[in-house]
Short mmCIF file of C-alpha atoms in Angstrom, two decimals:
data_model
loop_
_atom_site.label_atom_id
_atom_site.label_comp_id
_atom_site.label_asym_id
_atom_site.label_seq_id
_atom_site.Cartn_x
_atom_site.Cartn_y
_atom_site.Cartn_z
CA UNK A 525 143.67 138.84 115.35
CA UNK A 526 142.65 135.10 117.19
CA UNK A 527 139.10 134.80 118.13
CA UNK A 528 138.03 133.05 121.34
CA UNK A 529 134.50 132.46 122.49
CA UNK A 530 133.76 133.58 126.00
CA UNK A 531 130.35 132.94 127.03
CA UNK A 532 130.51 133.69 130.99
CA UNK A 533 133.01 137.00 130.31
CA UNK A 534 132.21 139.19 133.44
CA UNK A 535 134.96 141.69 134.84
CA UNK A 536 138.30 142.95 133.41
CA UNK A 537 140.21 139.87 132.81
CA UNK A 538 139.25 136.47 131.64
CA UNK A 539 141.25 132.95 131.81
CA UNK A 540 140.68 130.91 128.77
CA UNK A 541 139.65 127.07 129.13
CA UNK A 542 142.55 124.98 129.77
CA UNK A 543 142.40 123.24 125.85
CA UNK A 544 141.99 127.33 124.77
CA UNK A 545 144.69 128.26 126.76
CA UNK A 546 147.30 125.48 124.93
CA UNK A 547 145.62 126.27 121.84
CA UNK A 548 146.96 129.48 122.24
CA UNK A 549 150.12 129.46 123.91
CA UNK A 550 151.71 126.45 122.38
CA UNK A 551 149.85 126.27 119.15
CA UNK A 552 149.21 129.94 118.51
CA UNK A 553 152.45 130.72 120.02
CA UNK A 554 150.59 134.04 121.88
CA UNK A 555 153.31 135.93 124.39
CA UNK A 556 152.37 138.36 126.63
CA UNK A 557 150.66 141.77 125.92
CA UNK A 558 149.53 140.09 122.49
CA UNK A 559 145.78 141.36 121.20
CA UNK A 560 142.86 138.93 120.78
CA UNK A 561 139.75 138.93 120.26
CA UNK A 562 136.60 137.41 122.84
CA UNK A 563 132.77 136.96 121.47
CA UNK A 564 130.66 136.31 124.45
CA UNK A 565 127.77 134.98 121.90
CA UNK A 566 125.60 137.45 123.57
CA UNK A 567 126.00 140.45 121.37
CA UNK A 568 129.63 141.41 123.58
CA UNK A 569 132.78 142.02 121.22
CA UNK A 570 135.87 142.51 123.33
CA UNK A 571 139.38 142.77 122.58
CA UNK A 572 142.19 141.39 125.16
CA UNK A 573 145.54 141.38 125.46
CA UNK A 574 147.24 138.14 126.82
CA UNK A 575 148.11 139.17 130.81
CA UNK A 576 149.60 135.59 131.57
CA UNK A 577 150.57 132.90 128.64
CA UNK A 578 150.37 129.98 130.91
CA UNK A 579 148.87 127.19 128.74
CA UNK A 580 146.70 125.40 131.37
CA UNK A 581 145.20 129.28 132.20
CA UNK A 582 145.74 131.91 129.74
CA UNK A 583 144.71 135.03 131.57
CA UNK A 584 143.72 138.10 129.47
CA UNK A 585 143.19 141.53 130.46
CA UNK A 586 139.87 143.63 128.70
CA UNK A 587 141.47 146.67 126.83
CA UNK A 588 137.95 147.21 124.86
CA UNK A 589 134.30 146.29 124.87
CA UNK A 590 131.24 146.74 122.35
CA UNK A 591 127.90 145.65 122.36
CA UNK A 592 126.64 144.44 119.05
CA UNK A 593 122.62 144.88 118.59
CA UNK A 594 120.74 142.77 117.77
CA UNK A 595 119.15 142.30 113.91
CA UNK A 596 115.67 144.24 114.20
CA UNK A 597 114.34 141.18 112.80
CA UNK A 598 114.18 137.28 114.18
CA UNK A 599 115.08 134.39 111.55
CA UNK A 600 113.62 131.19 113.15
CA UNK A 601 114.49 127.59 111.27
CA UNK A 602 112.90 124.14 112.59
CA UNK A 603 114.40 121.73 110.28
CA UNK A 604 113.77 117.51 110.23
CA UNK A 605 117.69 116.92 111.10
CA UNK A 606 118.51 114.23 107.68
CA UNK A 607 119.68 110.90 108.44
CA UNK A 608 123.62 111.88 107.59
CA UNK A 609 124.88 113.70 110.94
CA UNK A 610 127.46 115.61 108.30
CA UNK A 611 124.85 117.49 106.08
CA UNK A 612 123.39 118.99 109.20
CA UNK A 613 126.43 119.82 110.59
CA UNK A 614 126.91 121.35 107.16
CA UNK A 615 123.76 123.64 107.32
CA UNK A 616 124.52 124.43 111.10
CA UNK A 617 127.76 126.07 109.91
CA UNK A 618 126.13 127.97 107.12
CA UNK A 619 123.20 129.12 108.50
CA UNK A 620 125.12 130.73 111.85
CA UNK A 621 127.54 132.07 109.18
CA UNK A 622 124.93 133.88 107.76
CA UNK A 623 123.07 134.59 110.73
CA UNK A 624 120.45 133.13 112.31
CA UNK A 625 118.84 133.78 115.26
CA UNK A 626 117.06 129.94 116.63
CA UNK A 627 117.29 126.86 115.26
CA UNK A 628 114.87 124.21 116.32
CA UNK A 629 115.04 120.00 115.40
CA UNK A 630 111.90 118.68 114.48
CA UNK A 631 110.84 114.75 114.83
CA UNK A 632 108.73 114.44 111.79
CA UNK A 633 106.48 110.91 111.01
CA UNK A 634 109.02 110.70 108.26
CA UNK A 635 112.45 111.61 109.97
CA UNK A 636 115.28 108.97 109.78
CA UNK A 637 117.01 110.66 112.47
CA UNK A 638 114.80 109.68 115.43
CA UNK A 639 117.36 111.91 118.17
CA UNK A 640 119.99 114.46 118.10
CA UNK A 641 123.01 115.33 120.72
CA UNK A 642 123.41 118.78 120.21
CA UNK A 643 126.73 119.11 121.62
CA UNK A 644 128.45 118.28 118.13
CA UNK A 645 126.09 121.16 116.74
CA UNK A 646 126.99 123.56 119.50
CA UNK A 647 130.34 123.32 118.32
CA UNK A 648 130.12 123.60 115.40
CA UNK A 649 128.08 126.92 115.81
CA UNK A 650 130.94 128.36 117.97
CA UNK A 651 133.36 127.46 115.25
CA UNK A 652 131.18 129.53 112.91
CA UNK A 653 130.33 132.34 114.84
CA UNK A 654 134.37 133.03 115.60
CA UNK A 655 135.48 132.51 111.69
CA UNK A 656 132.45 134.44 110.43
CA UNK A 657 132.73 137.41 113.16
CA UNK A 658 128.87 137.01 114.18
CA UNK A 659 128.27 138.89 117.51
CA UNK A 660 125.11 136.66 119.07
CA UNK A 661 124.79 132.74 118.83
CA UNK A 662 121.92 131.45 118.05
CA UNK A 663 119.60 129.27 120.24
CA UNK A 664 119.77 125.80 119.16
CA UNK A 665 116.52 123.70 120.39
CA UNK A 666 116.71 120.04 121.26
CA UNK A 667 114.44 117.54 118.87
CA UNK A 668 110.90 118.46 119.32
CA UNK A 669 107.51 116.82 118.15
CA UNK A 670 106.47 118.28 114.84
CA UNK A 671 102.60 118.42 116.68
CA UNK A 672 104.15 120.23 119.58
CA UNK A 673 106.19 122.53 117.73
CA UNK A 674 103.20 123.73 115.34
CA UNK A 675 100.84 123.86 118.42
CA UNK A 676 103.23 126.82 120.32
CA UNK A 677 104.37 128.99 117.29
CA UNK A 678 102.54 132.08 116.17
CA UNK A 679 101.08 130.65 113.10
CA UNK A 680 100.99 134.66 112.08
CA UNK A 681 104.85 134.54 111.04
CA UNK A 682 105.12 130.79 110.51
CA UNK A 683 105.37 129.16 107.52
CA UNK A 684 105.59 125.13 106.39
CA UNK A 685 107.60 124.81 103.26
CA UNK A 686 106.02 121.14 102.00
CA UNK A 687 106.34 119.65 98.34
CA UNK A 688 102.35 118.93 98.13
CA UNK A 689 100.23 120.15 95.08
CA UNK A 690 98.03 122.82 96.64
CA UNK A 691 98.80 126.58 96.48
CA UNK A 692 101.59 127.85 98.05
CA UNK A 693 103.17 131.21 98.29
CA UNK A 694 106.99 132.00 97.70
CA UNK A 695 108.61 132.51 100.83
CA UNK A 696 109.96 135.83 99.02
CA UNK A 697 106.68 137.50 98.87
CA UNK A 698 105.89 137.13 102.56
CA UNK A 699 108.78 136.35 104.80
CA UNK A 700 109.29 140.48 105.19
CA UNK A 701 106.21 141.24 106.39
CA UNK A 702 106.52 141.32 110.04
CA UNK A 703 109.70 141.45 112.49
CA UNK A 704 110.05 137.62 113.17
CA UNK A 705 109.63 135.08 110.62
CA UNK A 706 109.45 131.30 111.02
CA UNK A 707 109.87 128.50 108.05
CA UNK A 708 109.30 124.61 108.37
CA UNK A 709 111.45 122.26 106.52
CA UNK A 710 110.56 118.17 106.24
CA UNK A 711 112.22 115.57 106.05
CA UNK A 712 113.94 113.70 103.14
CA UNK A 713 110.49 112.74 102.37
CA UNK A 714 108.65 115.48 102.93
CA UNK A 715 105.94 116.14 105.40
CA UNK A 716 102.89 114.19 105.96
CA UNK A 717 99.73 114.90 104.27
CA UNK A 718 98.39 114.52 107.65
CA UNK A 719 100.95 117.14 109.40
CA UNK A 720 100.84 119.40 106.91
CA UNK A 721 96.74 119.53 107.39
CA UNK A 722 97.51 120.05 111.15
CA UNK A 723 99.65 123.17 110.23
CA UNK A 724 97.15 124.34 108.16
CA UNK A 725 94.62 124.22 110.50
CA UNK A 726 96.71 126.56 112.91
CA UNK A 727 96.77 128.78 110.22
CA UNK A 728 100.45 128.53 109.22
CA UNK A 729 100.72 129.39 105.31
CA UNK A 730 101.99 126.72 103.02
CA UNK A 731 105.32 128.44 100.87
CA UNK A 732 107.35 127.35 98.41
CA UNK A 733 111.38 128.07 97.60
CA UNK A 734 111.35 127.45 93.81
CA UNK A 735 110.44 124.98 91.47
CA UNK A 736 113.60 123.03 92.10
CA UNK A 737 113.41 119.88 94.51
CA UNK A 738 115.60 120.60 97.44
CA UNK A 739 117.69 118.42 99.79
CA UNK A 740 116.45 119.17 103.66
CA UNK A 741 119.88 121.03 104.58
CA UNK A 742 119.81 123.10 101.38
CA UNK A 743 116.32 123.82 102.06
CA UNK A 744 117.22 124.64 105.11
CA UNK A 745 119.44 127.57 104.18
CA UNK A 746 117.96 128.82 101.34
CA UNK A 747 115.18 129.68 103.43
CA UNK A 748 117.69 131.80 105.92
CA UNK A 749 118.89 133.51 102.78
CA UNK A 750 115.57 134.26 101.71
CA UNK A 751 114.72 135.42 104.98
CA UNK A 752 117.26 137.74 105.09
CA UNK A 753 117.26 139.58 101.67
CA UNK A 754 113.73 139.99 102.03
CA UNK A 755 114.80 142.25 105.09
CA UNK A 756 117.90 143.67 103.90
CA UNK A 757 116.84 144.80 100.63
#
């Protein structure tokens, strides 16, 4: 069955975009009284079956409707976006795959990538929530300040993953503690010595994912996967 994202569904029939709607008549080849199914990104699965196949406005009619709950637990990434658009794009697609509930862009002293369009990335997150049959999107922050960001989390269920000698706990042995969970990841070159002090002094908790040295995107997902077997399991 064809997935479409619908993210103003309201009533008992929709009309797809008009680039949906050719998508679907003329590529998909969808006649009338054919099933598909709509993800309204906000926990709504639907299924619909094609009322009109008119490719500038494919009308569908609702034949069924669930509500997906939410996880009873909030996975929360603010990554340094790397210099190479693709490798974020790359952990985007993963980490929605998996499941993530907010992903937030941080502007490190060290970032290459000084701003970010998200549009690309919100894409790209649709894309992944249809193939990987995900019921919510997640929340995708513009580029934030890494002092800003640090200074309006709850440093209880944050964490800064940094590459610093110093003692650091694995993200394992403390990401399941509470509900909602929050991990850091730098920049290609790591955080500062100076930001990470400033987390520190919030209270965040330094962690570590492993001996081995990361690239920011794997990072990146390794700490959703962590994040969600120490939940699941």
């Amino acid at each position: 069955m064809h997935t479409f994202y619908a993210p103003d569904l309201s009533g008992a029939t929709y009309t797809l975009p008009e680039d949906e709607s050719k998508h679907a008549v003329r590529v998909l080849r969808l006649g009338p009284g054919e099933a598909v199914e709509l993800l309204d990104g906000r926990g709504g699965r639907y299924t619909a079956a094609v009322a009109d196949a008119n490719p500038k406005r494919c009308q569908l009619r609702i034949t069924y409707q669930a509500t997906v709950p939410p996880r009873p637990y909030f996975t929360h990434v603010a990554v340094a976006p790397t210099k190479n658009l693709d490798r974020m794009e790359w952990f985007v697609e993963k980490a929605v795959e998996v499941g993530v509930e907010r992903l937030t862009f941080l502007r490190c002293a060290r970032s290459e990538r000084r701003e970010l369009k998200l549009d690309r990335l919100e894409k790209i997150a649709i894309s992944a929530l249809k193939q990987s049959g995900q019921a919510w999107l997640p929340q995708l922050d513009e580029m934030t300040d890494f002092k800003n960001f640090v200074a309006e989390v709850g440093p209880d269920t944050t964490f800064i993953a940094h590459l610093e000698e110093g003692e650091r706990t694995a993200l394992a042995q403390v990401a399941g503690a509470g509900p909602r969970c929050c991990v850091l990841i730098g920049p290609e070159g790591d955080f500062t010595p100076e930001e990470i002090k400033l987390a520190l002094s919030r209270g965040i908790r330094p962690v570590t994912l492993g001996a081995s040295r990361l690239r920011t995107e794997t990072a990146a997902l390794a700490a959703v996967f962590t994040m969600h077997i120490c939940r699941e399991t």
